[in-house]
Tab-separated table of C-alpha atoms in Angstrom:
chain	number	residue	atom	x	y	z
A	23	UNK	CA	-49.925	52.821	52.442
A	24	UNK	CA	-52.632	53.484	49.890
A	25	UNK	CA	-50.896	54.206	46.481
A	26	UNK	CA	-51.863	57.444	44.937
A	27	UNK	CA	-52.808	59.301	41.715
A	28	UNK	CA	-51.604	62.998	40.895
A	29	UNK	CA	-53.693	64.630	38.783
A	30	UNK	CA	-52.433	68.235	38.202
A	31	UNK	CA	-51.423	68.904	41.107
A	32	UNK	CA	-53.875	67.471	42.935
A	33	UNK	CA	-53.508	63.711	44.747
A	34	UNK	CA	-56.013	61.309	44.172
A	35	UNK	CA	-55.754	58.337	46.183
A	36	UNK	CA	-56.344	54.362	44.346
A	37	UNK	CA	-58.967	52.732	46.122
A	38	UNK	CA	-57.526	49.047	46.484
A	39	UNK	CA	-61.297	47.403	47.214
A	40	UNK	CA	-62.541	48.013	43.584
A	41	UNK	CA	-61.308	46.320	40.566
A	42	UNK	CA	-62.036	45.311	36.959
A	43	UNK	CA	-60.558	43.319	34.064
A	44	UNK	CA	-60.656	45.624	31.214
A	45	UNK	CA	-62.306	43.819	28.008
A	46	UNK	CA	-62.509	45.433	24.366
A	47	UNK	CA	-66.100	47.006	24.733
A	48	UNK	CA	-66.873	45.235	20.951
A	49	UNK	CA	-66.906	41.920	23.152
A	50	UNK	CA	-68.902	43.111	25.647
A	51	UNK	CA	-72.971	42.599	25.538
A	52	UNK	CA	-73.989	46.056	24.151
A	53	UNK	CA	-76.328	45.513	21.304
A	54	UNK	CA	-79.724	46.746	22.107
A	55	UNK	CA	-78.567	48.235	25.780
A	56	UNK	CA	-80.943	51.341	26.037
A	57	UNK	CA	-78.271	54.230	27.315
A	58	UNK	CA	-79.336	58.470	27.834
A	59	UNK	CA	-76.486	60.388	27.792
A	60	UNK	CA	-77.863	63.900	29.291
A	61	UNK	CA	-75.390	66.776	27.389
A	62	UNK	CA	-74.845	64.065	24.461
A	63	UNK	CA	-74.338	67.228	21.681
A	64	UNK	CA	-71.129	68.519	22.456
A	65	UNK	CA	-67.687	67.274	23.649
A	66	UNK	CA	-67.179	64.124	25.712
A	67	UNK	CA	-70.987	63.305	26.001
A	68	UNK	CA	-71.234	63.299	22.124
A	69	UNK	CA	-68.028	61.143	21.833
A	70	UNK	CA	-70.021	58.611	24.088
A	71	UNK	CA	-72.650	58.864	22.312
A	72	UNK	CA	-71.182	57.845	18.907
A	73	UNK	CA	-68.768	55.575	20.254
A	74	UNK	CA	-71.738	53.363	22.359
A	75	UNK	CA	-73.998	53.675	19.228
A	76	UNK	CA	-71.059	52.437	17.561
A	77	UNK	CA	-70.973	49.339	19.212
A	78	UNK	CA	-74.738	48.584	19.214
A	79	UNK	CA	-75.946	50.455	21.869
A	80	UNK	CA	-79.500	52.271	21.155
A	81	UNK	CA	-78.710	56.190	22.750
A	82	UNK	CA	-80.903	59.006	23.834
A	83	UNK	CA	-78.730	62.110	23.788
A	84	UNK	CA	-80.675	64.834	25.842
A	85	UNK	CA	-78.973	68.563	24.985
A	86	UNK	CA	-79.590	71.648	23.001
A	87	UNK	CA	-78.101	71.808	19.352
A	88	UNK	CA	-78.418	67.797	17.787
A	89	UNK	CA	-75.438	67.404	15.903
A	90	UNK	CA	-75.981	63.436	14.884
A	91	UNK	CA	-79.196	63.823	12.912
A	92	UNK	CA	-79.342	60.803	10.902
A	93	UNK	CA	-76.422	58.723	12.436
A	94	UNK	CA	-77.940	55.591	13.235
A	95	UNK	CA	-79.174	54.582	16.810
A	96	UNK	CA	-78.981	58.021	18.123
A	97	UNK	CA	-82.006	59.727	18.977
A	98	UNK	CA	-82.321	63.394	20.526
A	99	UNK	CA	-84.648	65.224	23.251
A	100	UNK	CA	-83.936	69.294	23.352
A	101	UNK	CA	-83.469	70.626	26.235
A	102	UNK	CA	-81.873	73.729	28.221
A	103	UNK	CA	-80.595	72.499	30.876
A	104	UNK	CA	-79.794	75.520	32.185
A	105	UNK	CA	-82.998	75.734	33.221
A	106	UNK	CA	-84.635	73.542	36.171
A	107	UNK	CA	-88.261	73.646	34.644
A	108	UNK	CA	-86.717	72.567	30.816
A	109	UNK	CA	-85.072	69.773	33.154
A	110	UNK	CA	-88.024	68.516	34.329
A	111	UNK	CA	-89.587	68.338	31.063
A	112	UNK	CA	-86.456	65.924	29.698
A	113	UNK	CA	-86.619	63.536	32.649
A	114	UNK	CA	-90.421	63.302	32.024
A	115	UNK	CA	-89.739	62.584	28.058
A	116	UNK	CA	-86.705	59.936	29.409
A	117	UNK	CA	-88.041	56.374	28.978
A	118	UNK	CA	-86.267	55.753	32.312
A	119	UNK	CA	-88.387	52.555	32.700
A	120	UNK	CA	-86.664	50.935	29.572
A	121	UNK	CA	-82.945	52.487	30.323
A	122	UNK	CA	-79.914	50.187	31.322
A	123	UNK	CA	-77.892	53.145	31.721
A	124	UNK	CA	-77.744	56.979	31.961
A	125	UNK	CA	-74.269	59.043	31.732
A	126	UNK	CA	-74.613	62.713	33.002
A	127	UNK	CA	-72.155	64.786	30.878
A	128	UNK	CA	-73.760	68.181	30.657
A	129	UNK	CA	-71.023	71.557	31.961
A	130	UNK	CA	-69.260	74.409	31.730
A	131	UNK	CA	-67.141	76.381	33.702
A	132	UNK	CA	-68.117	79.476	36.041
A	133	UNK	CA	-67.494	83.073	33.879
A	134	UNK	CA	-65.503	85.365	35.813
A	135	UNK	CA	-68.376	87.777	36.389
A	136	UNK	CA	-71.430	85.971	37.838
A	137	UNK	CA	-74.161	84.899	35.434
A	138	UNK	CA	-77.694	83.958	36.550
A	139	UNK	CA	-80.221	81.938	34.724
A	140	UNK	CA	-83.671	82.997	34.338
A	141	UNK	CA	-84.942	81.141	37.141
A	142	UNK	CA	-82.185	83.044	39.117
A	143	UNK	CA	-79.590	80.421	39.488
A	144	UNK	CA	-76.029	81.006	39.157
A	145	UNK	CA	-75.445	79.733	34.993
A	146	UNK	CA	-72.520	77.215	36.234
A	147	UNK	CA	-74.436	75.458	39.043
A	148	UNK	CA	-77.827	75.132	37.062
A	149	UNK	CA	-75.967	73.688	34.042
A	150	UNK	CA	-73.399	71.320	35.774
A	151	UNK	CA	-75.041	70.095	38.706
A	152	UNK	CA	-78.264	71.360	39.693
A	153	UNK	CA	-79.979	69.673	36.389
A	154	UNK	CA	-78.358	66.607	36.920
A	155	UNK	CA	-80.123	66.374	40.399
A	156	UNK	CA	-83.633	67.905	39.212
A	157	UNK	CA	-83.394	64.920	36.169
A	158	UNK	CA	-82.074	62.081	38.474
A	159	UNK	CA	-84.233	62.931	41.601
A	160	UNK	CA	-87.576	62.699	38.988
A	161	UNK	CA	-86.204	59.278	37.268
A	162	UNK	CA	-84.165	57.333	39.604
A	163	UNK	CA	-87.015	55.790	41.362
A	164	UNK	CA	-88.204	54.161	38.077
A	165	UNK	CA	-84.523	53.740	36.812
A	166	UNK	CA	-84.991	50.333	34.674
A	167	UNK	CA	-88.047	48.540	36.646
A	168	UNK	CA	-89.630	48.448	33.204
A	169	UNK	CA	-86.776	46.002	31.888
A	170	UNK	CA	-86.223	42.601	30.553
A	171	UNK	CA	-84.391	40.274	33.411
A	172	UNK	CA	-81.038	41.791	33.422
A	173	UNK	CA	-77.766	40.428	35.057
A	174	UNK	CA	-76.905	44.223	36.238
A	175	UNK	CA	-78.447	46.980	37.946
A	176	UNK	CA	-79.213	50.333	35.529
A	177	UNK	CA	-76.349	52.398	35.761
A	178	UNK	CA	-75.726	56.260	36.167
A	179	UNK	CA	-71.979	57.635	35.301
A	180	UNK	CA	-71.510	61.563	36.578
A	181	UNK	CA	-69.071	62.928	34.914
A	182	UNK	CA	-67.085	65.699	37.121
A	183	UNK	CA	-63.967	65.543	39.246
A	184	UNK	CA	-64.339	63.699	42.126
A	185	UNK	CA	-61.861	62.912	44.087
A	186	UNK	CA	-60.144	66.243	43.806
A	187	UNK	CA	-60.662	67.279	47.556
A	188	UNK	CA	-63.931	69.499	46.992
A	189	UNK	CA	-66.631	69.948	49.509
A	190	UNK	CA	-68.326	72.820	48.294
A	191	UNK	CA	-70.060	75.758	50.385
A	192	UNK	CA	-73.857	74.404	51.056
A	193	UNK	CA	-74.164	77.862	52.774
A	194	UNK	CA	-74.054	80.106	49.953
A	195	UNK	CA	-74.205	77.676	47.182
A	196	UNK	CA	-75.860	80.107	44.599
A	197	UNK	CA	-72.922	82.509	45.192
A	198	UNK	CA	-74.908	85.067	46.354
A	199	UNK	CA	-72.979	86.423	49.544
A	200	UNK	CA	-69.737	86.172	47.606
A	201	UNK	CA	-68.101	85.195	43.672
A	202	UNK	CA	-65.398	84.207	42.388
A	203	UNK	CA	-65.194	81.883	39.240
A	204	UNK	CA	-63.265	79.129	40.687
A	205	UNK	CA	-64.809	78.291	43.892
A	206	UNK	CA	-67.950	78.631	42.119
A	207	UNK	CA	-67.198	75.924	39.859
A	208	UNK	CA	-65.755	74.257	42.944
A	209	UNK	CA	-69.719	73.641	44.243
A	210	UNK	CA	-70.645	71.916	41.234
A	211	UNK	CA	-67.273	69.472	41.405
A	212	UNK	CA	-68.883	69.082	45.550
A	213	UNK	CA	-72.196	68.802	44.166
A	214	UNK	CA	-72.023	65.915	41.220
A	215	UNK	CA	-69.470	63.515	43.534
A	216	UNK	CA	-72.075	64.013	46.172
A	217	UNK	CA	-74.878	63.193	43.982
A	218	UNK	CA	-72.988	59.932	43.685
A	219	UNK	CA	-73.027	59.000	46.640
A	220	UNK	CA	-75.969	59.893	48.168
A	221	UNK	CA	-77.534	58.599	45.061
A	222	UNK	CA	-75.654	55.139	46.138
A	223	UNK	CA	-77.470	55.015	49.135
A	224	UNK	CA	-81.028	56.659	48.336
A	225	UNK	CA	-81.812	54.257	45.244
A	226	UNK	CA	-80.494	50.737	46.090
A	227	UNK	CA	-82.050	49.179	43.373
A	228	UNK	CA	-79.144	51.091	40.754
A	229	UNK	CA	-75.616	51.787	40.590
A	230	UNK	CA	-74.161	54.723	41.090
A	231	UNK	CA	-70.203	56.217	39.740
A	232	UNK	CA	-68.258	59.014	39.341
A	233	UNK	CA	-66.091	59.656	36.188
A	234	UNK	CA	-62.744	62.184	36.538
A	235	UNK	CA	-62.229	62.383	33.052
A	236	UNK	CA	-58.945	64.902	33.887
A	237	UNK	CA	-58.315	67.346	31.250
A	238	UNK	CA	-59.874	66.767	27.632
A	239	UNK	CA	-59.826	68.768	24.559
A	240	UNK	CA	-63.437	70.445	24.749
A	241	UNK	CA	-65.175	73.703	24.430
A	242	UNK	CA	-66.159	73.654	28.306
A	243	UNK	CA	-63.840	76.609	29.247
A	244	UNK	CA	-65.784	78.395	26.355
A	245	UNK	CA	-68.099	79.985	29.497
A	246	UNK	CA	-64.873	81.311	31.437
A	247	UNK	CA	-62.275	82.651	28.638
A	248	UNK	CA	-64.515	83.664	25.749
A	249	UNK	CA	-65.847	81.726	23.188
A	250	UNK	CA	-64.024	81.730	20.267
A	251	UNK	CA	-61.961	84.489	22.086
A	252	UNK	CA	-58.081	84.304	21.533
A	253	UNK	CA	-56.965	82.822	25.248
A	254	UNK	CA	-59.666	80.120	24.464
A	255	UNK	CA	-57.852	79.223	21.603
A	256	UNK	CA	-54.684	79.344	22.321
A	257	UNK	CA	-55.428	77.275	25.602
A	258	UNK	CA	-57.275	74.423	23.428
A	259	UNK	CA	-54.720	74.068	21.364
A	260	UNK	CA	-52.106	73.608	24.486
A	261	UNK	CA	-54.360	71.261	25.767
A	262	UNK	CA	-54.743	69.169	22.434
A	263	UNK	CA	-50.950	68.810	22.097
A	264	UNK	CA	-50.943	66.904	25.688
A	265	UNK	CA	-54.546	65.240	26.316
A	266	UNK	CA	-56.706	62.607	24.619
A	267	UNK	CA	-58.978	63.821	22.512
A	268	UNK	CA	-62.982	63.207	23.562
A	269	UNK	CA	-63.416	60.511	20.999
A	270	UNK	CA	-59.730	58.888	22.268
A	271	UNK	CA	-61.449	59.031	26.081
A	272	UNK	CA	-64.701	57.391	25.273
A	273	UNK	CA	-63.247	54.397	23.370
A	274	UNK	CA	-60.625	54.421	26.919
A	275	UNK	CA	-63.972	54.578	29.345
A	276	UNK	CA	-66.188	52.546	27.760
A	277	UNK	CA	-65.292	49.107	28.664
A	278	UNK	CA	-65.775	50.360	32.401
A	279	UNK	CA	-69.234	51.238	31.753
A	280	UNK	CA	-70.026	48.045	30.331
A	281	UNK	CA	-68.149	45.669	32.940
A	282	UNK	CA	-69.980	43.589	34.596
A	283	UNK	CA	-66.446	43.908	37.438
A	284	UNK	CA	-68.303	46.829	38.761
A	285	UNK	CA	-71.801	45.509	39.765
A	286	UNK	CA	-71.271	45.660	43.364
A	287	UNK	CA	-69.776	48.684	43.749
A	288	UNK	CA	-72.428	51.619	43.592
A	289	UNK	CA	-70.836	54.782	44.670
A	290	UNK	CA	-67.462	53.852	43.322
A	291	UNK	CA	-65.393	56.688	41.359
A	292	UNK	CA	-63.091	56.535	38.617
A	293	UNK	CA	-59.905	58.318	37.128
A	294	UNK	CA	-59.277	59.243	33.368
A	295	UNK	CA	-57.858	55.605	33.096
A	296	UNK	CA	-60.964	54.404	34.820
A	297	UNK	CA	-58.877	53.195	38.442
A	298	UNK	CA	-60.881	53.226	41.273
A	299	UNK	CA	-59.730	56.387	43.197
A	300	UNK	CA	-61.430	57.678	46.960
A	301	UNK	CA	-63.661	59.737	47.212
A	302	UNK	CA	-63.049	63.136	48.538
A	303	UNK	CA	-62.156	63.914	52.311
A	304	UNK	CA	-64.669	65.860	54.361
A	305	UNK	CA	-68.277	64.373	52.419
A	306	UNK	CA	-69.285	63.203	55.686
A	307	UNK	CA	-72.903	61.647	55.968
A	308	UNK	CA	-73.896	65.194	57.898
A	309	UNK	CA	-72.033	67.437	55.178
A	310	UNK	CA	-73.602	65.314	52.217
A	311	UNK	CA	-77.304	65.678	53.770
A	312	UNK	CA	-76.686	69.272	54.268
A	313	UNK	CA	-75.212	69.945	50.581
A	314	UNK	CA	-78.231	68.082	48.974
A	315	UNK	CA	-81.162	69.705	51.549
A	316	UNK	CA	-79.549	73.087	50.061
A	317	UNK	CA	-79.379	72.082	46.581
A	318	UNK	CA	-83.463	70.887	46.568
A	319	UNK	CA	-84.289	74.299	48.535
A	320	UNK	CA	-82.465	76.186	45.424
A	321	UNK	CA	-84.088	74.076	43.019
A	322	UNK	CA	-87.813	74.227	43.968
A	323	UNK	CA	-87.248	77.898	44.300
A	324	UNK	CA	-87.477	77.759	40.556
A	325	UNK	CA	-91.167	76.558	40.735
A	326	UNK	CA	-90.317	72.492	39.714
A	327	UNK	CA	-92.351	70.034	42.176
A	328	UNK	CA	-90.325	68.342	44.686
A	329	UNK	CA	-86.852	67.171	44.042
A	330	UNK	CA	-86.621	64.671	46.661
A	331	UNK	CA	-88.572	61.271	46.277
């Protein structure tokens, strides 16, 4: 029987073939390591951020409002990556040659009336999935070829909640037939643990994860119950008294970034405590090819050159 995780509700299953010896991440090899974190100014990205500069790490943090002017090793690109064209233009400012490492962070949650970006994408898709794919389709294929010898592949960590039994709806995946707020969202969890793994099998020369951070004290809900409205606070602080912090998850996750236990595991996914958990039932190799052929047709109907190296 393969033990299992439950995760609000929702049964994530331990995958038995991948394990790692968790170090302190101070002991670990990070001085100098050349890590983007794409959404770096807010929430969990920013608490990577610090915490990897922290330790030595030199970090690109790719987002809209820099919070972490001055703090040393941190540098910034702006960006809304909301939109697929301002995308673009941060993956062609990433020095993705250089990088050992790139953790996608960047979300929100769907509102419960149906926003669309400029370049007419539904707000929740373009921000937490389809800008991930635009960057990583344009720097993937140069991922870390610019490097010193390394021991390890370059790395990419998207964040999302895999895992969780989502497959998405490739069919109407800019919610334009039909909306609600929930199974909207539910395309970009689909979308990022696809990523992964097609990403796993489409750029062999990296290594490719998914990160389930579970719940964590942010402002991502800000999108569906109001910023700064009173349910939004009320629900943070509920969530504070029982979750880690950002800052308390990115000191948890970070020696699984930096393990070299991992190396041969592209495609892998990870819980909040960073065990190896299954990916999702029903991401067959047919479903996965159709999910990502609709995700490029969305994105190039934005204008951006071709998504798919």
């Amino acid at each position: 029987m393969i033990p299992s995780i439950e995760i609000k509700g929702i049964i994530m299953k331990r995958n038995k073939r991948v394990t790692w010896h968790r170090n302190d991440a101070s002991a670990l090899d990070v001085e100098d390591l050349q890590i983007a974190v794409v959404g770096g100014t807010g929430g969990i990205g920013r608490a990577l951020s610090r915490h990897l500069a922290s330790l030595g790490a030199n970090v690109i943090v790719v987002g809209q409002t820099f919070r972490d002017a001055g703090t040393p090793r941190i540098t910034f690109i702006q960006a809304d990556l909301s939109l697929m064209n301002e995308a673009q233009r941060a993956a062609t400012l990433l020095p993705a040659g250089t990088l050992d490492m790139v953790i996608f962070t960047t979300g929100i949650f769907a509102a419960p009336q149906r926003q669309e970006t400029a370049e007419g994408i539904e707000r929740d898709l373009a921000v937490s999935y389809l800008s991930r794919l635009v960057i990583l389709r344009a720097i993937a294929p140069r991922l870390g070829t610019q490097r010193p010898k390394s021991s390890v592949k370059p790395r990419v960590f998207l964040m999302g909640y895999p895992g969780s039994g989502q497959i998405g709806t490739p069919d109407d995946l800019n919610t334009e037939k039909s909306y609600k707020a929930m199974p909207a969202h539910m395309n970009t969890v689909a979308g990022n643990e696809m990523l992964v793994l097609d990403s796993a099998r489409r750029y062999p020369h990296a290594t490719f994860f998914g990160l389930n951070p579970g719940l964590i004290k942010t402002n991502i809900r800000d999108n569906l119950l109001g910023k700064d409205s009173l349910k939004s606070r009320v629900m943070e602080t509920l969530i504070g008294w029982f979750t880690p912090t950002a800052d308390a998850y990115a000191e948890r996750i970070a020696p699984l970034l930096l393990t070299p236990d991992i190396e041969g595991h592209s495609g892998a996914m990870f819980d909040s405590k960073g065990r190896a958990i299954l990916p999702s039932n029903g991401l067959t190799e047919p479903h996965i090819r159709k999910f990502m052929a609709a995700s490029e047709a969305l994105a190039a109907r934005t204008g951006i050159q071709h998504t798919a190296p």
